[in-house]
Short mmCIF file of C-alpha atoms in Angstrom, two decimals:
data_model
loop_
_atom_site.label_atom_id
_atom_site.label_comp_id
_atom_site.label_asym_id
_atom_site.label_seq_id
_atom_site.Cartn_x
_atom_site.Cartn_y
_atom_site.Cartn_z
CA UNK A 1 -106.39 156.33 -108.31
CA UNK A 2 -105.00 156.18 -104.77
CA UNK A 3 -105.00 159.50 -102.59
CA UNK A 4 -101.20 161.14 -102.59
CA UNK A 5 -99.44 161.38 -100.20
CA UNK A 6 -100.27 165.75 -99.48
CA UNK A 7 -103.95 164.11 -99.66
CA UNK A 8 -103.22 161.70 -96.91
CA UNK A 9 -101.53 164.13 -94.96
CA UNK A 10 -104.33 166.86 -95.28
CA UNK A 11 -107.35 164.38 -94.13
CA UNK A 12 -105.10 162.95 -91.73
CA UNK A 13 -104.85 166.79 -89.62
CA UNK A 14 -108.34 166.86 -90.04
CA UNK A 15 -108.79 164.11 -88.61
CA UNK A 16 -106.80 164.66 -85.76
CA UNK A 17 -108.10 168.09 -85.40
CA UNK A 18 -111.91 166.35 -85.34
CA UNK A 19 -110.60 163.99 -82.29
CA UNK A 20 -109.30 166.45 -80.40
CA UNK A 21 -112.60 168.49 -80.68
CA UNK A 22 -114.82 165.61 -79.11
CA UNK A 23 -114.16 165.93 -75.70
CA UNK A 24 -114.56 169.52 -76.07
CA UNK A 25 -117.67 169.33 -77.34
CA UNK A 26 -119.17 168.20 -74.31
CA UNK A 27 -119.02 171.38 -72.42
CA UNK A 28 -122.32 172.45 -72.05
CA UNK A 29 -122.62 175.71 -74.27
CA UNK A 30 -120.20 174.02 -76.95
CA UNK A 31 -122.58 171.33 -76.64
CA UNK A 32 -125.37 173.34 -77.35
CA UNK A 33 -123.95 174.94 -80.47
CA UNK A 34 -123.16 171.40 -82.16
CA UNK A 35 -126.83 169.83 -81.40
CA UNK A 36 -127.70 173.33 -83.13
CA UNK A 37 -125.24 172.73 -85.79
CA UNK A 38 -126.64 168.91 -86.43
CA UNK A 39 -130.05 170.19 -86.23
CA UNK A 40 -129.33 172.62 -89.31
CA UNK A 41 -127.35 170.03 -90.97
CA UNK A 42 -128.57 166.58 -90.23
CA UNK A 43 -127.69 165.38 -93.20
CA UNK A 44 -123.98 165.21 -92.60
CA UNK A 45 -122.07 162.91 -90.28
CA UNK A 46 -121.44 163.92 -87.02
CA UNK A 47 -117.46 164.27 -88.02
CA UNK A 48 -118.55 166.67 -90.29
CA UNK A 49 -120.83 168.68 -88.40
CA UNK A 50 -118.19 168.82 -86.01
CA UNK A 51 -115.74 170.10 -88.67
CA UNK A 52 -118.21 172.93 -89.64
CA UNK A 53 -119.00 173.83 -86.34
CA UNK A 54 -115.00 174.20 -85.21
CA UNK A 55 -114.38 176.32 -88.88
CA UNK A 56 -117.43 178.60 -88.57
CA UNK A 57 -119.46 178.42 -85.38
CA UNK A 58 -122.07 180.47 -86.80
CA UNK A 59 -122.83 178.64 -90.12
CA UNK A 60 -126.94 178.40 -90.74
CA UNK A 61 -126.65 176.38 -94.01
CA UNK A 62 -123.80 175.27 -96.26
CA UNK A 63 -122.97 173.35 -99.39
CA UNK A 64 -120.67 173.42 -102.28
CA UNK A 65 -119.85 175.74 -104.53
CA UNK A 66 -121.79 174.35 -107.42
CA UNK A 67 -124.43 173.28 -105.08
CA UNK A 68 -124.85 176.83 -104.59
CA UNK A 69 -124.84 178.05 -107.93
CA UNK A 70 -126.69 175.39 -109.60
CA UNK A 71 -129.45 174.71 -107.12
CA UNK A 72 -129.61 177.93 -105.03
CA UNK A 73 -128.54 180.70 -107.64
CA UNK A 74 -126.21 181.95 -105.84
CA UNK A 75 -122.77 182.59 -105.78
CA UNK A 76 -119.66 182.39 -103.46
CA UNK A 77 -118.35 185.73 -102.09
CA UNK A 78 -115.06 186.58 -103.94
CA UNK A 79 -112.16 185.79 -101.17
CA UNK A 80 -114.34 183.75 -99.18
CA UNK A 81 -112.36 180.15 -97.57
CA UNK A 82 -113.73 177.26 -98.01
CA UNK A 83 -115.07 174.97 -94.57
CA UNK A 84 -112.92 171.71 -94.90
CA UNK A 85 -115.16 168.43 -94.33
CA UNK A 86 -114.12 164.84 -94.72
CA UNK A 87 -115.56 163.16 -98.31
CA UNK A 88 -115.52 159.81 -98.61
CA UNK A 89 -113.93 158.62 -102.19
CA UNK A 90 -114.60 155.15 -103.49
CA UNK A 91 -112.50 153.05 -105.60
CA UNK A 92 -111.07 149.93 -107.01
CA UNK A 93 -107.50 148.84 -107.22
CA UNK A 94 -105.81 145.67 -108.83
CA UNK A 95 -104.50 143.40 -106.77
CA UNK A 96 -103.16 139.58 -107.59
CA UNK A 97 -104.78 137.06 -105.52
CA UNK A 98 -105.10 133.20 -105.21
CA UNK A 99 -107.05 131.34 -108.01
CA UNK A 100 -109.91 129.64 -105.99
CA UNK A 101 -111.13 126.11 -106.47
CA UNK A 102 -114.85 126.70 -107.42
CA UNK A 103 -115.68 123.82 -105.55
CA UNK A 104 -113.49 123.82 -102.58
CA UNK A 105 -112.92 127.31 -102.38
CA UNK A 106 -109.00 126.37 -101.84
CA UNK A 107 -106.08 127.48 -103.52
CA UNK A 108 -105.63 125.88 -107.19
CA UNK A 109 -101.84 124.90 -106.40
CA UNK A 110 -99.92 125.29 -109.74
CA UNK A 111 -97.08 123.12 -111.47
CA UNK A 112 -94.34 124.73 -109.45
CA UNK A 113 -95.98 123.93 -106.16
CA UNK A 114 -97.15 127.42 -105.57
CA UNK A 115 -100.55 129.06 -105.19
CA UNK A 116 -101.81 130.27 -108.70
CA UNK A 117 -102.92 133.76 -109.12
CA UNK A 118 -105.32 136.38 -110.97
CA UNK A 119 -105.56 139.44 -111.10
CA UNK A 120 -108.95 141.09 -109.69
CA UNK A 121 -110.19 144.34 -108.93
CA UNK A 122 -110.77 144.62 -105.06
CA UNK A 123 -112.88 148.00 -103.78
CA UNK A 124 -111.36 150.65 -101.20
CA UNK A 125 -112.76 153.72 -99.35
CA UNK A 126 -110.61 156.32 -98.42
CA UNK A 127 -111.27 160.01 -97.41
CA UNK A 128 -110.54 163.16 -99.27
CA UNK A 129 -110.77 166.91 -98.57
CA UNK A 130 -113.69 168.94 -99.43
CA UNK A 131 -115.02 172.91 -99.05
CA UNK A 132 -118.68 173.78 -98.55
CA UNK A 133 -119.37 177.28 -97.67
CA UNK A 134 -121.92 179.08 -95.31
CA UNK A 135 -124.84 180.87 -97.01
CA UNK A 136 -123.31 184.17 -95.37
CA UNK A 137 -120.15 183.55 -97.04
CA UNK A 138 -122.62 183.57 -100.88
CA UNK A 139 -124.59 185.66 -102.77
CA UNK A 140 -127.56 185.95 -105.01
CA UNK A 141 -130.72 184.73 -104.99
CA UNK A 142 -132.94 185.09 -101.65
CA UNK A 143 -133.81 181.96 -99.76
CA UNK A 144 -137.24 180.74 -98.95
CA UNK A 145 -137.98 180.80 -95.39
CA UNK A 146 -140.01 178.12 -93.20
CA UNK A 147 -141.21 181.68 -91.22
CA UNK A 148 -141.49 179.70 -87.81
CA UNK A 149 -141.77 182.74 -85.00
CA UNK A 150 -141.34 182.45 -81.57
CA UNK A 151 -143.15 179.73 -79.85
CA UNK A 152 -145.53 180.42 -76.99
CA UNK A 153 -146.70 176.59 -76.53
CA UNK A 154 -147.76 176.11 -79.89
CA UNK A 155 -146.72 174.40 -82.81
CA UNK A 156 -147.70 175.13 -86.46
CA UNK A 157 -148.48 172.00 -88.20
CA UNK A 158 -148.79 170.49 -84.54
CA UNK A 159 -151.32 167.56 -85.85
CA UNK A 160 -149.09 166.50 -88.71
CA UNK A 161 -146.03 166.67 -87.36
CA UNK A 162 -147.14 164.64 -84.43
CA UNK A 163 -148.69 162.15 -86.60
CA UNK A 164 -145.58 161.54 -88.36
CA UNK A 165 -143.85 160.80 -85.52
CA UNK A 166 -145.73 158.92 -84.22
CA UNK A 167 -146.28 156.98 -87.27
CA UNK A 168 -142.30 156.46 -86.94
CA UNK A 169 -142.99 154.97 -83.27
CA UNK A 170 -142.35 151.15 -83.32
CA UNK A 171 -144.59 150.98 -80.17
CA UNK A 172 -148.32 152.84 -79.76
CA UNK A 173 -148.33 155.92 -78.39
CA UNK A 174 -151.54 156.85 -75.68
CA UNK A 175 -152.53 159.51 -73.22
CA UNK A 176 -152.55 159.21 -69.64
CA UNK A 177 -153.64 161.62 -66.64
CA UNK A 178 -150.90 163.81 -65.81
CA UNK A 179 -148.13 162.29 -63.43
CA UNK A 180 -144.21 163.09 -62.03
CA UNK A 181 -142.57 162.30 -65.71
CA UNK A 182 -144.08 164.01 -68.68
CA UNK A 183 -143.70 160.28 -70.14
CA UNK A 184 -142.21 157.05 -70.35
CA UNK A 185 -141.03 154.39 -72.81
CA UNK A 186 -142.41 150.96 -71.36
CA UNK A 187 -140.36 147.94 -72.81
CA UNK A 188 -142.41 145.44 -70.32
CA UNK A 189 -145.79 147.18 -72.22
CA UNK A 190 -144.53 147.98 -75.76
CA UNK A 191 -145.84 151.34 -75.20
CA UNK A 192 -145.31 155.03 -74.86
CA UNK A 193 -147.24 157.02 -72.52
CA UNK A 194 -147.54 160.80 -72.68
CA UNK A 195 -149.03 162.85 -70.30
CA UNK A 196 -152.72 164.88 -71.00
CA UNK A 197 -152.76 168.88 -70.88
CA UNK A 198 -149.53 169.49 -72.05
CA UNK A 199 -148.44 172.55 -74.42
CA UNK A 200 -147.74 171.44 -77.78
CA UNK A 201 -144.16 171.98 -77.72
CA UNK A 202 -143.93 170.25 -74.51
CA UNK A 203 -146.06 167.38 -75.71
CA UNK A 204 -143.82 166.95 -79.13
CA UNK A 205 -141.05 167.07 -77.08
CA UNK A 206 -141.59 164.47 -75.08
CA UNK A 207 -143.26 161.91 -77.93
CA UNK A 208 -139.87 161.99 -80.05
CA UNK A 209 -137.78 161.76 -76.68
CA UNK A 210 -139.74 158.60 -76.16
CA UNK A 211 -139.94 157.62 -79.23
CA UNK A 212 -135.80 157.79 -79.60
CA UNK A 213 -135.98 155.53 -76.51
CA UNK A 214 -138.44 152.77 -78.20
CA UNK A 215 -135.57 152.73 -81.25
CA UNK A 216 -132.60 152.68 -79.69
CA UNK A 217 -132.55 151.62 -75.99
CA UNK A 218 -134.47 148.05 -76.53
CA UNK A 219 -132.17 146.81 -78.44
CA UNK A 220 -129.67 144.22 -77.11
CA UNK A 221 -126.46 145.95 -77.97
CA UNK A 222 -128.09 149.53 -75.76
CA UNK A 223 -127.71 146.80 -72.82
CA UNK A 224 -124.21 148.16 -71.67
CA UNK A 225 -125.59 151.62 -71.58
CA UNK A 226 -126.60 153.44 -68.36
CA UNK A 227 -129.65 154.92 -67.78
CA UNK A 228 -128.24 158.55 -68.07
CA UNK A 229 -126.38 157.66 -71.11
CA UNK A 230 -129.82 156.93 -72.44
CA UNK A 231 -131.09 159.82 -71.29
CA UNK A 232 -129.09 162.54 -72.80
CA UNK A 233 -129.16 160.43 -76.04
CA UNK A 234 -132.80 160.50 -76.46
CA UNK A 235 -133.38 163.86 -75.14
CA UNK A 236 -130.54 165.24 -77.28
CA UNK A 237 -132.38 163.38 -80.49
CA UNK A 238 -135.32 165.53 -79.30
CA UNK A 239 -133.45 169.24 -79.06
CA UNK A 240 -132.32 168.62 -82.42
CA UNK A 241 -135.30 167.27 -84.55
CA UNK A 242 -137.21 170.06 -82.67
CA UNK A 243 -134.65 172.68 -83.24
CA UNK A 244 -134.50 171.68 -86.94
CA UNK A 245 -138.44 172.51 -87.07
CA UNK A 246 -138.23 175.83 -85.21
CA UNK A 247 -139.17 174.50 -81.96
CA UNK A 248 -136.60 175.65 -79.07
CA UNK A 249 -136.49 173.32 -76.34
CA UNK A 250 -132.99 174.21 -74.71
CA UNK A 251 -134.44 175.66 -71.71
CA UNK A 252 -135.79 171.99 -71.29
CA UNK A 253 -133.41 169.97 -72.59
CA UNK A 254 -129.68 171.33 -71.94
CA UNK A 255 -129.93 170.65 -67.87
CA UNK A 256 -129.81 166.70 -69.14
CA UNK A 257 -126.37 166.76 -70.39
CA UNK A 258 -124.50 169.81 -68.31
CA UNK A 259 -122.96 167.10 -66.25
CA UNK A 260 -122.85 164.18 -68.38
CA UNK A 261 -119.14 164.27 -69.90
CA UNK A 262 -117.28 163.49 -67.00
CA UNK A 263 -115.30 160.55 -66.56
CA UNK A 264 -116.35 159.41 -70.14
CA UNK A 265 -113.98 157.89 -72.50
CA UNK A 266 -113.35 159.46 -75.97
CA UNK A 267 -114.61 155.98 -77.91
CA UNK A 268 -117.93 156.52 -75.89
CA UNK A 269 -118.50 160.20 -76.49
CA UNK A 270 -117.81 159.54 -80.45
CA UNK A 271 -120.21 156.45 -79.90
CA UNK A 272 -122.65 158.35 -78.25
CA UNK A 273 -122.87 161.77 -80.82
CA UNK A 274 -122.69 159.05 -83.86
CA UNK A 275 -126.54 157.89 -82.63
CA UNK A 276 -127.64 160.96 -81.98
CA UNK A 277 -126.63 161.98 -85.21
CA UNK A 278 -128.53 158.89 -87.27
CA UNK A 279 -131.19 158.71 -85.29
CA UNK A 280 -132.30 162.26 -85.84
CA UNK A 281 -131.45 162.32 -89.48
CA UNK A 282 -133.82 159.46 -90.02
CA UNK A 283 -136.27 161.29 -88.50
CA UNK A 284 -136.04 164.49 -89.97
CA UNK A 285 -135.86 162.94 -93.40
CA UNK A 286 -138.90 160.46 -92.54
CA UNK A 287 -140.75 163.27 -91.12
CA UNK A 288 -140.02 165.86 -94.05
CA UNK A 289 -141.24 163.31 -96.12
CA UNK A 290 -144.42 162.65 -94.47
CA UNK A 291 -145.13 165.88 -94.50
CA UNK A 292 -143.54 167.64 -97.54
CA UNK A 293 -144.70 171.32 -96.29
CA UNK A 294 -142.29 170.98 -93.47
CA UNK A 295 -139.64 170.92 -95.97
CA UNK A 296 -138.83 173.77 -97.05
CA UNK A 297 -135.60 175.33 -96.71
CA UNK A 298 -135.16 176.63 -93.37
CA UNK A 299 -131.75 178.73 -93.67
CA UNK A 300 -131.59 181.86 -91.99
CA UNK A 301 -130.42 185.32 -93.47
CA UNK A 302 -126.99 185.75 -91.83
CA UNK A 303 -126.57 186.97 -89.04
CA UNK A 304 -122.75 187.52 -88.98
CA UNK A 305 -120.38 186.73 -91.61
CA UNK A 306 -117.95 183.71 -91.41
CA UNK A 307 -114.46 184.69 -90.51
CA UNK A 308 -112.21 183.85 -93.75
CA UNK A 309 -109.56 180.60 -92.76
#
């Protein structure tokens, strides 16, 4: 079934309310909140995150309604709004096309001199609204906790979690005496370098900063990108699979991209929060499943209840 028209209509304000949000986005403290946002919810697009973000700018964890009651036990708040995200719907519809020529792949031309046809099913993706709702907006059963405290230059689960990151390195990773730059990427060596004696937090920091670098920025098509470009993309890849394990690195990380939206086009900015959104989503689920203790559910209790839209 095609979307209606109302449907159309509906995903195409969203839409148009997501665009307008980009460039917005880019301001350092709204920045901020939607690498936090991504970090807590890495596993949606970065439309979507956006969409949550601009609806409820405090949401720690959502999902649907029977999502909620079925895998949480828990229940949505009665009068509580749905947060509207973008689904994706796929479909068929029949169509009647040109009878092919198995052999020449050409047109069978029919007695009255015109193409002969057949009807086939031809697939379509479209977009349709959906609600999720913030675990402040529900009720119910508690939530387990990951119980991460404030970090003083330690990590829990430091060994592991580096491991697994560096198992996810395409390049080896090795230790070198302290110099200016905590560490570098080397294309010419196929290596990354990380400095010796640094805190934990600084020193996972700087491996999956790297590391984003090694993935993204030696490919051919990273070639148009300048150097800052790179930059804020790998060290904003770092905030966020950081964040989403309880380390805060935003004293570190946020001076990197303060500047960076000026005199950028809207295509580019979209371009740009698109890889930062895959790329840490592949490595929070690759490191998760490396090491399965790190994932457990890591909402917080509320801390202030969604506003109602």
């Amino acid at each position: 079934m095609r979307p209606s028209d109302d449907t159309r209509a509906r995903v195409k304000a969203l839409t148009e309310q997501l665009e307008t949000g980009v460039k917005a986005v880019f301001e350092s403290e709204k920045y901020k909140a939607y690498l936090n946002a991504m970090s807590r919810f890495h596993h949606y697009s970065f439309g979507n995150v956006m969409l949550i973000l601009m609806q409820c700018s405090e949401a720690s964890m959502v999902a649907g309604y029977t999502t909620w009651k079925k895998q949480f036990g828990r229940t949505v708040k009665k009068g509580e709004h749905g947060i509207m995200i973008l689904a994706p719907v796929m479909g068929s519809r029949l169509i009647n096309q040109d009878r092919l020529n198995p052999d020449t792949h050409q047109p069978i031309i029919g007695p009255d001199g015109e193409p002969e046809k057949e009807p086939v099913f031809v697939p379509y993706r479209s977009f349709r609204v959906a609600y999720v709702f913030d675990v402040s907006q529900t009720e119910g059963r508690e939530l387990p906790s990951l119980g991460v405290g404030e970090l003083s230059g330690e990590v829990e689960h430091f060994e592991r979690i580096f491991a697994a990151v560096e198992a996810l390195s395409p390049v080896p990773v090795e230790y070198r005496p302290a110099q200016k730059f905590k560490g570098c990427y080397s294309h010419l060596e196929q290596k990354i370098y990380l400095n010796q004696g640094m805190s934990q937090v600084q020193t996972l920091k700087t491996l999956i900063h790297e590391t984003a670098h090694a993935l993204l920025h030696a490919r051919p098509e990273a070639a148009d990108k300048d150097r800052h470009t790179k930059e804020v993309e790998a060290e904003s890849i770092a905030y966020v699979v950081c964040q989403h394990f309880g380390i805060d690195t935003a004293d570190y990380s946020f001076p990197y991209v303060t500047s960076w939206s000026s005199g950028k086009e809207l295509d580019e900015l979209k371009a740009s929060l698109d890889c930062i959104s895959k790329t840490s989503s592949g490595l929070i689920t690759a490191m998760e499943s490396a090491c399965p203790e790190l994932a457990v559910d890591k909402a917080e209790k509320p801390k202030e209840k969604c506003v109602s839209r």
